[in-house]
Amino acid sequence: MKVTVRGKNIEITVALREYVEKRADKLGRYFDGPFDVNAVLSSIKGENVIELTCFVEGVVLRGVEKNNDMYAAIDLVVDKIVRQIHKHKTRLARRFKKQNTLIAAAIDASIEEDSLEVVKRKHFAVRPMDVEEAIMQMNLVGHNFFMFFNAETEIMNVVYRRNDGKYGLLEPEL
């Protein structure tokens, strides 16, 4: 496990770093393989914020917590990640059980069934545009996301509308 601790508008003391690492160790018992944890601690208008991101088994788990006490915020965000881990593992177990049931039914009834069937395909012309134009296009078509060819980076990107009403940008790393 690799833990990275950074600070924004706050000095990361040895005690804070060790506390984050200790709490992140708690996450290690849920996984067999290696995983990375990134923690960004910040202080915004007197309120302590921690953003914790875990990269494990091809899955990204992320939590953000705010509290007057940074140590309490760390505890809360780790608990939030643990809940996400349980939710993710339950979802995987349910999917695995469903697939096994479908396979057994297919064998018994000699029916092939594909639960991941693509039911609709869309083709669209791709033209280079900047992020702002992509957001305008997304809003024009009334969708929550929009895939486009970024003229600046020359790779495919996705803009999306966040729950807070702002916009996000997905940029793949090659």
mmCIF file of C-alpha atoms in Angstrom:
data_model
loop_
_atom_site.group_PDB
_atom_site.id
_atom_site.type_symbol
_atom_site.label_atom_id
_atom_site.label_comp_id
_atom_site.label_asym_id
_atom_site.label_seq_id
_atom_site.Cartn_x
_atom_site.Cartn_y
_atom_site.Cartn_z
ATOM 1 C CA MET A 1 0.000 0.000 0.000
ATOM 2 C CA LYS A 2 1.261 3.428 -0.964
ATOM 3 C CA VAL A 3 -0.104 6.441 0.928
ATOM 4 C CA THR A 4 0.424 9.977 -0.367
ATOM 5 C CA VAL A 5 -0.498 12.879 1.901
ATOM 6 C CA ARG A 6 -0.564 16.447 0.564
ATOM 7 C CA GLY A 7 -1.703 19.719 2.069
ATOM 8 C CA LYS A 8 -3.400 22.822 0.693
ATOM 9 C CA ASN A 9 -3.305 25.909 2.904
ATOM 10 C CA ILE A 10 -2.215 23.664 5.769
ATOM 11 C CA GLU A 11 1.083 22.307 7.015
ATOM 12 C CA ILE A 12 1.194 18.518 7.140
ATOM 13 C CA THR A 13 2.728 17.641 10.486
ATOM 14 C CA VAL A 14 4.335 14.296 11.220
ATOM 15 C CA ALA A 15 1.422 13.481 13.535
ATOM 16 C CA LEU A 16 -1.170 14.204 10.817
ATOM 17 C CA ARG A 17 0.734 12.154 8.236
ATOM 18 C CA GLU A 18 1.070 9.214 10.630
ATOM 19 C CA TYR A 19 -2.617 9.411 11.568
ATOM 20 C CA VAL A 20 -3.695 9.321 7.911
ATOM 21 C CA GLU A 21 -1.360 6.390 7.251
ATOM 22 C CA LYS A 22 -2.630 4.530 10.333
ATOM 23 C CA ARG A 23 -6.273 5.018 9.338
ATOM 24 C CA ALA A 24 -5.503 4.077 5.709
ATOM 25 C CA ASP A 25 -3.992 0.808 6.994
ATOM 26 C CA LYS A 26 -7.524 -0.075 8.131
ATOM 27 C CA LEU A 27 -8.537 -0.193 4.455
ATOM 28 C CA GLY A 28 -5.822 -2.761 3.724
ATOM 29 C CA ARG A 29 -7.704 -5.582 5.419
ATOM 30 C CA TYR A 30 -10.419 -5.446 2.750
ATOM 31 C CA PHE A 31 -8.077 -6.189 -0.167
ATOM 32 C CA ASP A 32 -5.543 -8.867 -1.001
ATOM 33 C CA GLY A 33 -3.468 -6.953 -3.531
ATOM 34 C CA PRO A 34 -1.682 -3.638 -3.445
ATOM 35 C CA PHE A 35 -3.541 -0.349 -3.586
ATOM 36 C CA ASP A 36 -2.771 3.371 -3.464
ATOM 37 C CA VAL A 37 -4.286 6.017 -1.224
ATOM 38 C CA ASN A 38 -4.085 9.751 -1.950
ATOM 39 C CA ALA A 39 -5.071 12.170 0.808
ATOM 40 C CA VAL A 40 -5.393 15.910 0.294
ATOM 41 C CA LEU A 41 -5.848 17.864 3.517
ATOM 42 C CA SER A 42 -6.891 21.488 3.315
ATOM 43 C CA SER A 43 -8.195 24.316 5.418
ATOM 44 C CA ILE A 44 -10.880 26.489 3.833
ATOM 45 C CA LYS A 45 -12.236 29.426 5.842
ATOM 46 C CA GLY A 46 -11.351 27.760 9.132
ATOM 47 C CA GLU A 47 -12.959 24.442 8.196
ATOM 48 C CA ASN A 48 -10.780 21.361 7.740
ATOM 49 C CA VAL A 49 -11.394 19.272 4.618
ATOM 50 C CA ILE A 50 -9.948 15.908 3.645
ATOM 51 C CA GLU A 51 -10.290 14.324 0.216
ATOM 52 C CA LEU A 52 -9.344 10.637 0.267
ATOM 53 C CA THR A 53 -9.004 8.668 -2.965
ATOM 54 C CA CYS A 54 -8.234 4.924 -3.096
ATOM 55 C CA PHE A 55 -7.136 3.173 -6.276
ATOM 56 C CA VAL A 56 -7.667 -0.560 -5.883
ATOM 57 C CA GLU A 57 -8.321 -3.442 -8.271
ATOM 58 C CA GLY A 58 -9.273 -1.115 -11.122
ATOM 59 C CA VAL A 59 -11.787 0.763 -8.958
ATOM 60 C CA VAL A 60 -11.559 4.313 -7.653
ATOM 61 C CA LEU A 61 -13.137 4.985 -4.264
ATOM 62 C CA ARG A 62 -13.366 8.624 -3.177
ATOM 63 C CA GLY A 63 -14.634 10.431 -0.131
ATOM 64 C CA VAL A 64 -14.652 14.034 1.080
ATOM 65 C CA GLU A 65 -15.349 15.153 4.635
ATOM 66 C CA LYS A 66 -15.372 18.519 6.396
ATOM 67 C CA ASN A 67 -15.048 19.053 10.120
ATOM 68 C CA ASN A 68 -13.654 21.575 12.584
ATOM 69 C CA ASP A 69 -11.275 18.858 13.823
ATOM 70 C CA MET A 70 -8.973 17.409 11.139
ATOM 71 C CA TYR A 71 -8.584 14.110 13.008
ATOM 72 C CA ALA A 72 -12.374 13.696 13.170
ATOM 73 C CA ALA A 73 -12.603 14.469 9.439
ATOM 74 C CA ILE A 74 -10.008 11.761 8.741
ATOM 75 C CA ASP A 75 -12.004 9.230 10.782
ATOM 76 C CA LEU A 76 -15.232 10.175 8.983
ATOM 77 C CA VAL A 77 -13.753 9.915 5.487
ATOM 78 C CA VAL A 78 -12.164 6.517 6.208
ATOM 79 C CA ASP A 79 -15.532 5.259 7.470
ATOM 80 C CA LYS A 80 -17.133 6.584 4.268
ATOM 81 C CA ILE A 81 -14.583 4.686 2.133
ATOM 82 C CA VAL A 82 -15.214 1.495 4.162
ATOM 83 C CA ARG A 83 -18.950 1.823 3.415
ATOM 84 C CA GLN A 84 -18.122 2.252 -0.288
ATOM 85 C CA ILE A 85 -15.946 -0.871 -0.161
ATOM 86 C CA HIS A 86 -18.799 -2.898 1.365
ATOM 87 C CA LYS A 87 -21.221 -1.526 -1.222
ATOM 88 C CA HIS A 88 -18.820 -2.313 -4.078
ATOM 89 C CA LYS A 89 -18.070 -5.835 -2.842
ATOM 90 C CA THR A 90 -21.792 -6.520 -2.301
ATOM 91 C CA ARG A 91 -22.559 -5.318 -5.815
ATOM 92 C CA LEU A 92 -19.819 -7.541 -7.261
ATOM 93 C CA ALA A 93 -21.021 -10.550 -5.263
ATOM 94 C CA ARG A 94 -24.597 -9.959 -6.403
ATOM 95 C CA ARG A 95 -23.500 -9.674 -10.046
ATOM 96 C CA PHE A 96 -21.377 -12.834 -9.724
ATOM 97 C CA LYS A 97 -24.278 -14.732 -8.151
ATOM 98 C CA LYS A 98 -26.661 -13.517 -10.875
ATOM 99 C CA GLN A 99 -24.227 -14.535 -13.606
ATOM 100 C CA ASN A 100 -23.793 -17.988 -12.057
ATOM 101 C CA THR A 101 -27.592 -18.378 -11.861
ATOM 102 C CA LEU A 102 -27.928 -17.349 -15.507
ATOM 103 C CA ILE A 103 -25.175 -19.746 -16.544
ATOM 104 C CA ALA A 104 -26.837 -22.593 -14.649
ATOM 105 C CA ALA A 105 -30.199 -21.759 -16.234
ATOM 106 C CA ALA A 106 -28.590 -21.572 -19.664
ATOM 107 C CA ILE A 107 -26.982 -24.953 -19.206
ATOM 108 C CA ASP A 108 -30.208 -26.497 -17.922
ATOM 109 C CA ALA A 109 -32.357 -24.990 -20.657
ATOM 110 C CA SER A 110 -29.617 -24.930 -23.321
ATOM 111 C CA ILE A 111 -30.177 -21.198 -23.785
ATOM 112 C CA GLU A 112 -27.410 -18.686 -24.294
ATOM 113 C CA GLU A 113 -28.127 -15.412 -22.558
ATOM 114 C CA ASP A 114 -25.891 -12.355 -22.470
ATOM 115 C CA SER A 115 -26.639 -9.923 -19.624
ATOM 116 C CA LEU A 116 -24.233 -7.352 -21.075
ATOM 117 C CA GLU A 117 -25.977 -7.016 -24.418
ATOM 118 C CA VAL A 118 -25.688 -3.652 -26.161
ATOM 119 C CA VAL A 119 -29.245 -2.671 -27.071
ATOM 120 C CA LYS A 120 -28.517 0.586 -28.888
ATOM 121 C CA ARG A 121 -25.610 2.076 -30.778
ATOM 122 C CA LYS A 122 -25.106 5.679 -31.741
ATOM 123 C CA HIS A 123 -22.685 6.979 -34.317
ATOM 124 C CA PHE A 124 -21.734 10.618 -34.432
ATOM 125 C CA ALA A 125 -19.332 12.841 -36.280
ATOM 126 C CA VAL A 126 -16.380 13.962 -34.216
ATOM 127 C CA ARG A 127 -14.904 17.369 -34.720
ATOM 128 C CA PRO A 128 -12.272 19.092 -32.601
ATOM 129 C CA MET A 129 -13.593 21.574 -30.031
ATOM 130 C CA ASP A 130 -12.566 23.145 -26.755
ATOM 131 C CA VAL A 131 -14.059 22.325 -23.353
ATOM 132 C CA GLU A 132 -16.368 25.351 -23.268
ATOM 133 C CA GLU A 133 -17.877 24.473 -26.651
ATOM 134 C CA ALA A 134 -18.373 20.861 -25.518
ATOM 135 C CA ILE A 135 -20.277 22.092 -22.440
ATOM 136 C CA MET A 136 -22.476 24.259 -24.655
ATOM 137 C CA GLN A 137 -23.128 21.299 -26.975
ATOM 138 C CA MET A 138 -24.003 19.093 -23.982
ATOM 139 C CA ASN A 139 -26.481 21.673 -22.739
ATOM 140 C CA LEU A 140 -27.974 22.055 -26.220
ATOM 141 C CA VAL A 141 -28.727 18.338 -26.529
ATOM 142 C CA GLY A 142 -29.990 18.212 -22.924
ATOM 143 C CA HIS A 143 -27.678 15.418 -21.739
ATOM 144 C CA ASN A 144 -25.689 15.072 -18.513
ATOM 145 C CA PHE A 145 -22.493 14.138 -20.373
ATOM 146 C CA PHE A 146 -20.905 14.786 -23.755
ATOM 147 C CA MET A 147 -18.006 13.021 -25.469
ATOM 148 C CA PHE A 148 -15.789 15.147 -27.702
ATOM 149 C CA PHE A 149 -12.364 15.382 -29.360
ATOM 150 C CA ASN A 150 -10.383 17.952 -27.378
ATOM 151 C CA ALA A 151 -8.646 20.326 -29.807
ATOM 152 C CA GLU A 152 -6.021 21.279 -27.201
ATOM 153 C CA THR A 153 -4.950 17.787 -26.067
ATOM 154 C CA GLU A 154 -5.936 15.948 -29.284
ATOM 155 C CA ILE A 155 -7.601 13.079 -27.390
ATOM 156 C CA MET A 156 -11.191 12.085 -26.649
ATOM 157 C CA ASN A 157 -12.619 13.680 -23.479
ATOM 158 C CA VAL A 158 -15.963 13.672 -21.687
ATOM 159 C CA VAL A 159 -17.583 16.657 -19.980
ATOM 160 C CA TYR A 160 -20.338 15.977 -17.465
ATOM 161 C CA ARG A 161 -22.711 17.837 -15.179
ATOM 162 C CA ARG A 162 -21.930 17.276 -11.503
ATOM 163 C CA ASN A 163 -24.535 16.963 -8.754
ATOM 164 C CA ASP A 164 -23.592 20.440 -7.508
ATOM 165 C CA GLY A 165 -24.534 21.929 -10.916
ATOM 166 C CA LYS A 166 -20.935 22.541 -11.961
ATOM 167 C CA TYR A 167 -19.090 20.682 -14.707
ATOM 168 C CA GLY A 168 -16.434 17.978 -14.708
ATOM 169 C CA LEU A 169 -13.960 16.860 -17.360
ATOM 170 C CA LEU A 170 -12.731 13.289 -17.863
ATOM 171 C CA GLU A 171 -9.315 13.122 -19.531
ATOM 172 C CA PRO A 172 -7.815 9.675 -20.181
ATOM 173 C CA GLU A 173 -4.169 9.051 -19.454
ATOM 174 C CA LEU A 174 -2.417 7.114 -22.175
#
